[in-house]
PDB file of C-alpha atoms in Angstrom:
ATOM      1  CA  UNK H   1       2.864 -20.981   1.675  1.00 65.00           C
ATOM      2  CA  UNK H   2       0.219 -18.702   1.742  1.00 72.00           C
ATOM      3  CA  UNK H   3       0.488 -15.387  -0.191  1.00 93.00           C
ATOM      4  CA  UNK H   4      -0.015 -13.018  -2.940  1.00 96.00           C
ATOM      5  CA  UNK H   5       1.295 -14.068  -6.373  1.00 96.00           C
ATOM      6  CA  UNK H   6       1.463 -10.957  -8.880  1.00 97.00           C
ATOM      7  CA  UNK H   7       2.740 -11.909 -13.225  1.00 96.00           C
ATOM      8  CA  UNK H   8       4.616 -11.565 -14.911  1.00 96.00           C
ATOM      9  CA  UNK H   9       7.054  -9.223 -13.280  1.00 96.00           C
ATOM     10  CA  UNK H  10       7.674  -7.054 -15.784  1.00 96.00           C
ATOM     11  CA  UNK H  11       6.072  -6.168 -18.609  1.00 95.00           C
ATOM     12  CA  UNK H  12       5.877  -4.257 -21.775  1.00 93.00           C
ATOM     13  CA  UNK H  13       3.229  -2.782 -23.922  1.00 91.00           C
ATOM     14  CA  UNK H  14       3.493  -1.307 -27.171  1.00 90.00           C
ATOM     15  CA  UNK H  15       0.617   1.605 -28.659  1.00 86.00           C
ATOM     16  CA  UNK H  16      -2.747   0.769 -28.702  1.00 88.00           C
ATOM     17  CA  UNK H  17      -2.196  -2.653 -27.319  1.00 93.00           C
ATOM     18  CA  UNK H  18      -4.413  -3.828 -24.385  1.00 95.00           C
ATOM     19  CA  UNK H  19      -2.202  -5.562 -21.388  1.00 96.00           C
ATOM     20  CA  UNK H  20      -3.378  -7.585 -18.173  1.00 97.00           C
ATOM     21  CA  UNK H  21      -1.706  -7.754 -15.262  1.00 98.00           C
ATOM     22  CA  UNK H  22      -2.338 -11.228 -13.186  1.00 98.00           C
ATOM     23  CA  UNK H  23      -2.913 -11.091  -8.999  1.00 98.00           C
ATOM     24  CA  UNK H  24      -3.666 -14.619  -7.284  1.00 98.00           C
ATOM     25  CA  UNK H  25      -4.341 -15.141  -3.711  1.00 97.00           C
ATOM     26  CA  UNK H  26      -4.759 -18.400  -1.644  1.00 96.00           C
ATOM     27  CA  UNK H  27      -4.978 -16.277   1.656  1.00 94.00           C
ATOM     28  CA  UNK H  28      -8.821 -16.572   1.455  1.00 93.00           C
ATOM     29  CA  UNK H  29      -9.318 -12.914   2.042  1.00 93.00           C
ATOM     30  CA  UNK H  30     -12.566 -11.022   0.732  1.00 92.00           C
ATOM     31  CA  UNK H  31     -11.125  -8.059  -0.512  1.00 93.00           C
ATOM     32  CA  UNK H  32      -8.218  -7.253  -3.308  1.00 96.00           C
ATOM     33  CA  UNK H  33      -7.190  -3.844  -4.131  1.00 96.00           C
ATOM     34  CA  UNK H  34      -4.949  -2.676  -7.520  1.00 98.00           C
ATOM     35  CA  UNK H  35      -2.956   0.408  -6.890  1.00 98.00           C
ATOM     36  CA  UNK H  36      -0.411   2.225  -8.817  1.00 98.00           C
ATOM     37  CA  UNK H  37       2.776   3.443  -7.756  1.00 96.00           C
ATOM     38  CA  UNK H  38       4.788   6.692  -9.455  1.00 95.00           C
ATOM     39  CA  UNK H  39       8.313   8.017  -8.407  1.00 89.00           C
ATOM     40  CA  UNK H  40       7.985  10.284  -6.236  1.00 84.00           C
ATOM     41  CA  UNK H  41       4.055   9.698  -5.852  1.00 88.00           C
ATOM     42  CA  UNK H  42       1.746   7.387  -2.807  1.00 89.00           C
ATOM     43  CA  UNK H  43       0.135   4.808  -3.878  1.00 95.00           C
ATOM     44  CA  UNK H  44      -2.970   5.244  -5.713  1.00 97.00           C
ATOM     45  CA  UNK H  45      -5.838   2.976  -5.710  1.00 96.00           C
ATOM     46  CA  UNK H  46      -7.028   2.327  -9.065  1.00 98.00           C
ATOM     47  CA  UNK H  47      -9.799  -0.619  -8.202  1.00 97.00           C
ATOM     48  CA  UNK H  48     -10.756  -2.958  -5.225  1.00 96.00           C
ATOM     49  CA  UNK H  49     -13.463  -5.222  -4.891  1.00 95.00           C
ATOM     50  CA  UNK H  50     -14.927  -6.720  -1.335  1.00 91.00           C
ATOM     51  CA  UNK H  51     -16.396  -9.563  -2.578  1.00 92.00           C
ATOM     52  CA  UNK H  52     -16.899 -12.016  -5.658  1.00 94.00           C
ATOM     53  CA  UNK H  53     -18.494 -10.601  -8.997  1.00 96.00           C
ATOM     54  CA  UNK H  54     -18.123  -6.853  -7.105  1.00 95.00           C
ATOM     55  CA  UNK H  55     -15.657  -4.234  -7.656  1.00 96.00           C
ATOM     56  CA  UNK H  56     -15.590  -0.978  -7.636  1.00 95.00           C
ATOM     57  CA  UNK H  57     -13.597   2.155  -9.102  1.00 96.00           C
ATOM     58  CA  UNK H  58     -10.957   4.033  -7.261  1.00 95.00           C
ATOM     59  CA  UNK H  59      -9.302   7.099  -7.563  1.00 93.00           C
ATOM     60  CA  UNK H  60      -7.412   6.665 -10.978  1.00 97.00           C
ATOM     61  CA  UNK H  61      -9.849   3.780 -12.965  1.00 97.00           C
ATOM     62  CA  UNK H  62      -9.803   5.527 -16.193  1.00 97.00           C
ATOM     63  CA  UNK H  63      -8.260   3.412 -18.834  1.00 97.00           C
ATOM     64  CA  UNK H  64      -8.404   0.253 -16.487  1.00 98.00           C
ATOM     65  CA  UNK H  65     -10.437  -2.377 -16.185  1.00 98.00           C
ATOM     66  CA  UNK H  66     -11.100  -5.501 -13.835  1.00 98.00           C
ATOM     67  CA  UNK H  67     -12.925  -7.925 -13.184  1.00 98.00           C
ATOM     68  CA  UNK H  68     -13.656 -10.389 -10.091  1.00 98.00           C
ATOM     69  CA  UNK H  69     -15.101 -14.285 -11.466  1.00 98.00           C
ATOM     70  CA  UNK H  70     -13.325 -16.224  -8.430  1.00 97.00           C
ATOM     71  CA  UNK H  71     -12.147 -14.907  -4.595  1.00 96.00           C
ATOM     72  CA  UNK H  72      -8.652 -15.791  -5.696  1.00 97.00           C
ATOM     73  CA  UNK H  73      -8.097 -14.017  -8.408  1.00 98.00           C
ATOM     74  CA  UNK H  74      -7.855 -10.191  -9.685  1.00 98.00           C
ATOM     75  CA  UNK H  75      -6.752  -9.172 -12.859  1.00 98.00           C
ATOM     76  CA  UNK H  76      -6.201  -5.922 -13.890  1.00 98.00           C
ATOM     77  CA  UNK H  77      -6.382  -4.815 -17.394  1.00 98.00           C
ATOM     78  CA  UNK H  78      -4.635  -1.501 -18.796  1.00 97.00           C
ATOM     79  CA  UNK H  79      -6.294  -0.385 -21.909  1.00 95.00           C
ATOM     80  CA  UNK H  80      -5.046   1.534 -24.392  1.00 92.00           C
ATOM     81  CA  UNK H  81      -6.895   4.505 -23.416  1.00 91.00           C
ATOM     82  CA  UNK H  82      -4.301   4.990 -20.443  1.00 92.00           C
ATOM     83  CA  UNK H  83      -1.660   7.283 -21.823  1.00 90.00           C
ATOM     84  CA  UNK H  84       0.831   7.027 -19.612  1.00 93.00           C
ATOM     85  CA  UNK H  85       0.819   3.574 -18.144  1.00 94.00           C
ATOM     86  CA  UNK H  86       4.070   3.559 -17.365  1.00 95.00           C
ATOM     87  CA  UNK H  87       4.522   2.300 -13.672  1.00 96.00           C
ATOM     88  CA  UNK H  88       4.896  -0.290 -10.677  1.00 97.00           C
ATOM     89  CA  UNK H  89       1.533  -2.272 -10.030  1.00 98.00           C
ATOM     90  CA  UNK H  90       0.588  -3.737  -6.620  1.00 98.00           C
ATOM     91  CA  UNK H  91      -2.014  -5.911  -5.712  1.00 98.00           C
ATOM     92  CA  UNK H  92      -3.072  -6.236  -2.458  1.00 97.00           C
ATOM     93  CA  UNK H  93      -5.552  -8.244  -0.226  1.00 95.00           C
ATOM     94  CA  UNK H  94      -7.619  -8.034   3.345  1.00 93.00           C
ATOM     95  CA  UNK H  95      -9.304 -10.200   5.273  1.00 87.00           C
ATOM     96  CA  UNK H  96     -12.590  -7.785   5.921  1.00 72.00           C
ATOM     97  CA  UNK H  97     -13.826  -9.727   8.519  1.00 58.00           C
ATOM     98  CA  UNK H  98     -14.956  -7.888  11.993  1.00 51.00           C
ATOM     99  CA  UNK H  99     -15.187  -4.340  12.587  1.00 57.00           C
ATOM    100  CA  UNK H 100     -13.479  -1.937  10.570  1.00 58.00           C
ATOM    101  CA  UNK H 101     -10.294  -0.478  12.203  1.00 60.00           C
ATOM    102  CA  UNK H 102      -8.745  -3.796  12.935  1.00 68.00           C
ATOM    103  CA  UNK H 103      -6.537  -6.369  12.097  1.00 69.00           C
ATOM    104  CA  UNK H 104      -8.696  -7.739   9.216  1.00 69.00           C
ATOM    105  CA  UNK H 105      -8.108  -4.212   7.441  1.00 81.00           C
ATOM    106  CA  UNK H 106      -4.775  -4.679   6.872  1.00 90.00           C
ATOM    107  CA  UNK H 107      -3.809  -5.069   3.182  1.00 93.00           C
ATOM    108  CA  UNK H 108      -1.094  -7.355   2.207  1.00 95.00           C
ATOM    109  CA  UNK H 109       0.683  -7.113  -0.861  1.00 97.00           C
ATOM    110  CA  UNK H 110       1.802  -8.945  -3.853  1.00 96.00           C
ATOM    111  CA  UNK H 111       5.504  -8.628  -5.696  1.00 95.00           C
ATOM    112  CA  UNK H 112       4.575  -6.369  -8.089  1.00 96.00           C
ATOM    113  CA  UNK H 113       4.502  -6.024 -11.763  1.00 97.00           C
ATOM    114  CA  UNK H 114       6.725  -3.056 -13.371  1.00 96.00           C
ATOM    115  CA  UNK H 115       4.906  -2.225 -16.865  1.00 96.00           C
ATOM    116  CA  UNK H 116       6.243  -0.256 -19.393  1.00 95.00           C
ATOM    117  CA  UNK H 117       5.680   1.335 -22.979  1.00 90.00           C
ATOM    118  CA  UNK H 118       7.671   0.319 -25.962  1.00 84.00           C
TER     119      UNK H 118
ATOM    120  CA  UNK L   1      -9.972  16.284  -0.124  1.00 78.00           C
ATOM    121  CA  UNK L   2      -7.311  13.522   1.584  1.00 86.00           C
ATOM    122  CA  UNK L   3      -3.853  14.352   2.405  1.00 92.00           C
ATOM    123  CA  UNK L   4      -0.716  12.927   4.121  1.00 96.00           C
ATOM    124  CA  UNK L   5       2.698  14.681   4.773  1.00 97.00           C
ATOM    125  CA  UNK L   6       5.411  12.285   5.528  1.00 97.00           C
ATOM    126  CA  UNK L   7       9.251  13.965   5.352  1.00 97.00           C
ATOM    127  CA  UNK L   8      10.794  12.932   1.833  1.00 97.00           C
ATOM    128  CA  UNK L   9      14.007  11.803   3.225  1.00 97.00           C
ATOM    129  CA  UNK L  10      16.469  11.211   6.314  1.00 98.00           C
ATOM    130  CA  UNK L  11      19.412   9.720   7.688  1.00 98.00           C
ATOM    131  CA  UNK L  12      20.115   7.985  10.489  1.00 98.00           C
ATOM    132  CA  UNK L  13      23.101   5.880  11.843  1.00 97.00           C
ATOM    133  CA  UNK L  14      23.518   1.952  12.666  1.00 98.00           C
ATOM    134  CA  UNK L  15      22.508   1.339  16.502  1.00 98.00           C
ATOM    135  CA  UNK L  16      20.904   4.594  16.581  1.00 98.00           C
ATOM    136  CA  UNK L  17      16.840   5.523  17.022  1.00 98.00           C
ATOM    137  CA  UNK L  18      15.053   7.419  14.460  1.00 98.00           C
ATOM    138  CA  UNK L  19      11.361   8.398  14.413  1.00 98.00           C
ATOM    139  CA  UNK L  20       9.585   9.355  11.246  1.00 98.00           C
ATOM    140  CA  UNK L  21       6.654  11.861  11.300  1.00 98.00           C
ATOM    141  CA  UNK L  22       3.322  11.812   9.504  1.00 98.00           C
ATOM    142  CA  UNK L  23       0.641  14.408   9.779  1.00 98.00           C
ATOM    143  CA  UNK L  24      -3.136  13.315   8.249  1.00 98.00           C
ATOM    144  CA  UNK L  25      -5.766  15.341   7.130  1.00 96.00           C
ATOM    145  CA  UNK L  26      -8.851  12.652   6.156  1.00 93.00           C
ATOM    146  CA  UNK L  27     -12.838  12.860   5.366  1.00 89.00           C
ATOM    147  CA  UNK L  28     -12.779   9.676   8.154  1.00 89.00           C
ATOM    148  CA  UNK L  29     -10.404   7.592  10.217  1.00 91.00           C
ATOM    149  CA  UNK L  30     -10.429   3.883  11.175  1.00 89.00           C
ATOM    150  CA  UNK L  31      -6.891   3.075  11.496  1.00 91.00           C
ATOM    151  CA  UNK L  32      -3.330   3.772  10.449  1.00 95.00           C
ATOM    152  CA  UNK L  33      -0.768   1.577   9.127  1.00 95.00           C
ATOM    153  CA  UNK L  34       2.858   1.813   8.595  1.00 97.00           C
ATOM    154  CA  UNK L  35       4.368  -0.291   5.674  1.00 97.00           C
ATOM    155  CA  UNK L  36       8.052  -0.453   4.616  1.00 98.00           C
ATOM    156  CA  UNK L  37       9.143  -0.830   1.464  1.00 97.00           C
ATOM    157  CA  UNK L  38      12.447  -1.776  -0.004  1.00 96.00           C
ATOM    158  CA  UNK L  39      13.667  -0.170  -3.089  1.00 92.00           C
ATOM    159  CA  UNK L  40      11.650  -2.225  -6.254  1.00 89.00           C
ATOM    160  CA  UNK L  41      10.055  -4.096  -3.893  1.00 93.00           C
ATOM    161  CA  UNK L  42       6.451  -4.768  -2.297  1.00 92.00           C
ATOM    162  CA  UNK L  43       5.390  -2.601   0.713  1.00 95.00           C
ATOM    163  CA  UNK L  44       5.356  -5.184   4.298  1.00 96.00           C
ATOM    164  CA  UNK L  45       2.991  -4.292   7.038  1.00 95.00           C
ATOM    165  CA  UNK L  46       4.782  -3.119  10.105  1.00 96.00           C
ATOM    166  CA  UNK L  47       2.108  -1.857  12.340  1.00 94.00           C
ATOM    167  CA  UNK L  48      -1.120   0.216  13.161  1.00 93.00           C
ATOM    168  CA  UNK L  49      -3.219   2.054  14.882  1.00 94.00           C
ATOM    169  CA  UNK L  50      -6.662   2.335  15.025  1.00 92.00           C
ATOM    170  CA  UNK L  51      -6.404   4.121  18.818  1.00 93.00           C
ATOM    171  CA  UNK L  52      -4.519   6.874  20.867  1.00 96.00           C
ATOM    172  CA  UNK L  53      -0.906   5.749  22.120  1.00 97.00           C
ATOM    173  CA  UNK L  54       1.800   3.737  21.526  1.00 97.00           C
ATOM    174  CA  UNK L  55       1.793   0.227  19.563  1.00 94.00           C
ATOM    175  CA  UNK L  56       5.144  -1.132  20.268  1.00 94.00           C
ATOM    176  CA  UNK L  57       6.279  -4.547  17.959  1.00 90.00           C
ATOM    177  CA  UNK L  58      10.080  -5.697  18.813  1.00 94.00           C
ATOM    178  CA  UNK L  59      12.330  -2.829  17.329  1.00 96.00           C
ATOM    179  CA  UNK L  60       9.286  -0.646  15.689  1.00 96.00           C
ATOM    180  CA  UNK L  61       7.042   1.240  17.790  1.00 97.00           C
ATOM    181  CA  UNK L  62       4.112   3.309  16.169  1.00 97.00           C
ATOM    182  CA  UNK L  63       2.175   6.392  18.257  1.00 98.00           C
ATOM    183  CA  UNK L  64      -1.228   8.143  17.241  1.00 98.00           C
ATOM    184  CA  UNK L  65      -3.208  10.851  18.050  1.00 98.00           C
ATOM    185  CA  UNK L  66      -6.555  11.156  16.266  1.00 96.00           C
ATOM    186  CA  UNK L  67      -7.206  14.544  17.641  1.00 96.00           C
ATOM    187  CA  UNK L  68      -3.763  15.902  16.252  1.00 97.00           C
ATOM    188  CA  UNK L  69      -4.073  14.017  13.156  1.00 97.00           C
ATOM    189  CA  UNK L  70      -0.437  12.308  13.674  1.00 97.00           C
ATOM    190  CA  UNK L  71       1.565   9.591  14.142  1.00 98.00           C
ATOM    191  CA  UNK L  72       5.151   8.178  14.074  1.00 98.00           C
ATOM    192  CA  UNK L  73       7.280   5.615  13.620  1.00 98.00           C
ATOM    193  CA  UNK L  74       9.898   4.509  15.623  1.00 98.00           C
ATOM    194  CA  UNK L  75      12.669   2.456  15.126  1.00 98.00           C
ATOM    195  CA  UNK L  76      14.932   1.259  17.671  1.00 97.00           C
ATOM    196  CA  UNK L  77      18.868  -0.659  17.353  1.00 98.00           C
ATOM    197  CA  UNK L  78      18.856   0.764  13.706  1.00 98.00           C
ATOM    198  CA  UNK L  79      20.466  -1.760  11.674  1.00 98.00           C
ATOM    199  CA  UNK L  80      21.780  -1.400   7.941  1.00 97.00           C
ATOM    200  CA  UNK L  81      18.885  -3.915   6.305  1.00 97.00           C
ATOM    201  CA  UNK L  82      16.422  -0.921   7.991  1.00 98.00           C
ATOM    202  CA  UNK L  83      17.125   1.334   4.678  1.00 98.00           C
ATOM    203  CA  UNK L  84      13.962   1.560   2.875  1.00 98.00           C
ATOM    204  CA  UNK L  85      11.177   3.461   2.196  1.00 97.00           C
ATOM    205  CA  UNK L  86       8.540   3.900   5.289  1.00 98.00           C
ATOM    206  CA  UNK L  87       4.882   4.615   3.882  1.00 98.00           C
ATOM    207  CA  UNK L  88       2.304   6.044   6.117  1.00 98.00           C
ATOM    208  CA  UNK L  89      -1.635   5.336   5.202  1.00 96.00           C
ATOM    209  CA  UNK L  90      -4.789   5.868   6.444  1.00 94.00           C
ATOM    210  CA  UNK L  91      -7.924   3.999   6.331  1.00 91.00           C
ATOM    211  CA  UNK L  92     -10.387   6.615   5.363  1.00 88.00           C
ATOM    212  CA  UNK L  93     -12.833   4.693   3.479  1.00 80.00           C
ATOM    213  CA  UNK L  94     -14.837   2.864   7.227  1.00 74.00           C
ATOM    214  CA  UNK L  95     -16.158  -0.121   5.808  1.00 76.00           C
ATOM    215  CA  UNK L  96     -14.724   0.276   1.929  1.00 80.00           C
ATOM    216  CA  UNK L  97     -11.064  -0.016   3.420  1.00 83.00           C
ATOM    217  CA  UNK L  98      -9.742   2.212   1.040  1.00 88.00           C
ATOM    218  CA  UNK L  99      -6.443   3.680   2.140  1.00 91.00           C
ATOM    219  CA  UNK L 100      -4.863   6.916   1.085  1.00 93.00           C
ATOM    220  CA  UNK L 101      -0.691   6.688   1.293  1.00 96.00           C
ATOM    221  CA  UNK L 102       1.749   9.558   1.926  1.00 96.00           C
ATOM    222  CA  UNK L 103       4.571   9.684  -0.282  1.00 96.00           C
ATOM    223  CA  UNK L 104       7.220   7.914   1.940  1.00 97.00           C
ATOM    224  CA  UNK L 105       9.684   8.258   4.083  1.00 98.00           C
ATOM    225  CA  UNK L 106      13.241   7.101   2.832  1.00 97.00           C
ATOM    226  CA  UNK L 107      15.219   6.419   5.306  1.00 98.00           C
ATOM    227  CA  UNK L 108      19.453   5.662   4.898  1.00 98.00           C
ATOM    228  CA  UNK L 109      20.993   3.748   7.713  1.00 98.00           C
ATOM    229  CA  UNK L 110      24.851   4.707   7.837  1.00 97.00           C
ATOM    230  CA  UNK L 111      27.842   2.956   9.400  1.00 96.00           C
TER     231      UNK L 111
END
């Protein structure tokens, strides 16, 4: 089955300890996306990246990082310099093929990963 | 700046229709989308629209108008596994895809 494949799904950091998050994808799509979700909040795009060994920051990359070796994989790294990491992580994936505005820009999502502090 | 304005909650019964609102105000437009999401779970795509009218998919309809910066969902034969969250986004990034999300609708289907 082809799909989006987020680990672990939970997880817990304790102070000052750097975390990474795990996002897989065998749907052979271009782009992946990392977004944040808050109670209460939208989601909130903290990196995507269009294409292998290419990413770029979002709205929220402070104390994040990424990286992009391979098209199927996206990892997502929360550093201790984000204070309040507390919250439900989605990764996400398009096709980017054609014009924008079509079906290629739809974004599919992984399971999710639900970090919090000790 | 971005913003989206979806209504925080409502309430609907089984077998009924409901339509949930959602007012845009981007820097660009290439398309809307409509995702539900079930409590703890991953949003699912349910439609979008990248023109003016109505996109209609089995029980879930979704309308746009780019000059009034809105759209709705609509859900027809309401049935109890239809309570969730609905999120509203827009592509605003053209080419970079990025997508700014309202806040969600949640939606509770009754007996």
């Amino acid at each position: 089955d082809g799909g989006i494949t987020q680990s672990p799904k939970y997880l817990f950091r304790k102070e000052g300890q750097n975390v990474t998050l795990s996002c897989e994808q065998n749907l052979n799509h271009d782009a992946m996306y990392w977004y944040r979700q808050d109670p209460g909040q939208g989601l909130r795009l903290i990196y995507y990246s269009q294409i292998v060994n290419d990413f770029q920051k979002g709205d929220i990359a402070e104390g994040y990082s990424v990286s992009r070796e391979k098209k199927e994989s996206f990892p997502l790294t929360v550093t201790s310099a984000q204070k309040n990491p507390t919250a439900f992580y989605l990764c996400a994936s398009s096709t980017r093929k054609g014009l924008a505005g079509g079906p290629s820009d739809i974004q599919y999502f992984g399971a999710g990963t639900r970090l919090s502090v000790l | 700046g971005q913003n989206i304005d979806q209504p925080t909650e409502m309430t609907a019964t089984e077998g009924a229709i409901v339509q949930i609102n959602c007012t845009y105000q981007t820097s660009g437009f290439n398309g809307l989308f409509w995702y539900q999401q079930h409590a703890g779970e991953a949003p699912t795509f349910l439609s979008y629209n990248v023109l003016d009218g109505l996109e209609e998919k089995g029980r879930f309809s979704s309308f746009l108008s780019r000059s009034k910066g809105y759209s709705y969902l609509l859900l027809k034969e309401l049935q109890m596994k239809d309570s969730a969250s609905y999120l509203c986004a827009v592509n605003y990034g053209g080419a970079t895809n990025k997508l700014i999300f309202g806040t969600g609708t949640l939606l509770a289907v009754q007996p």
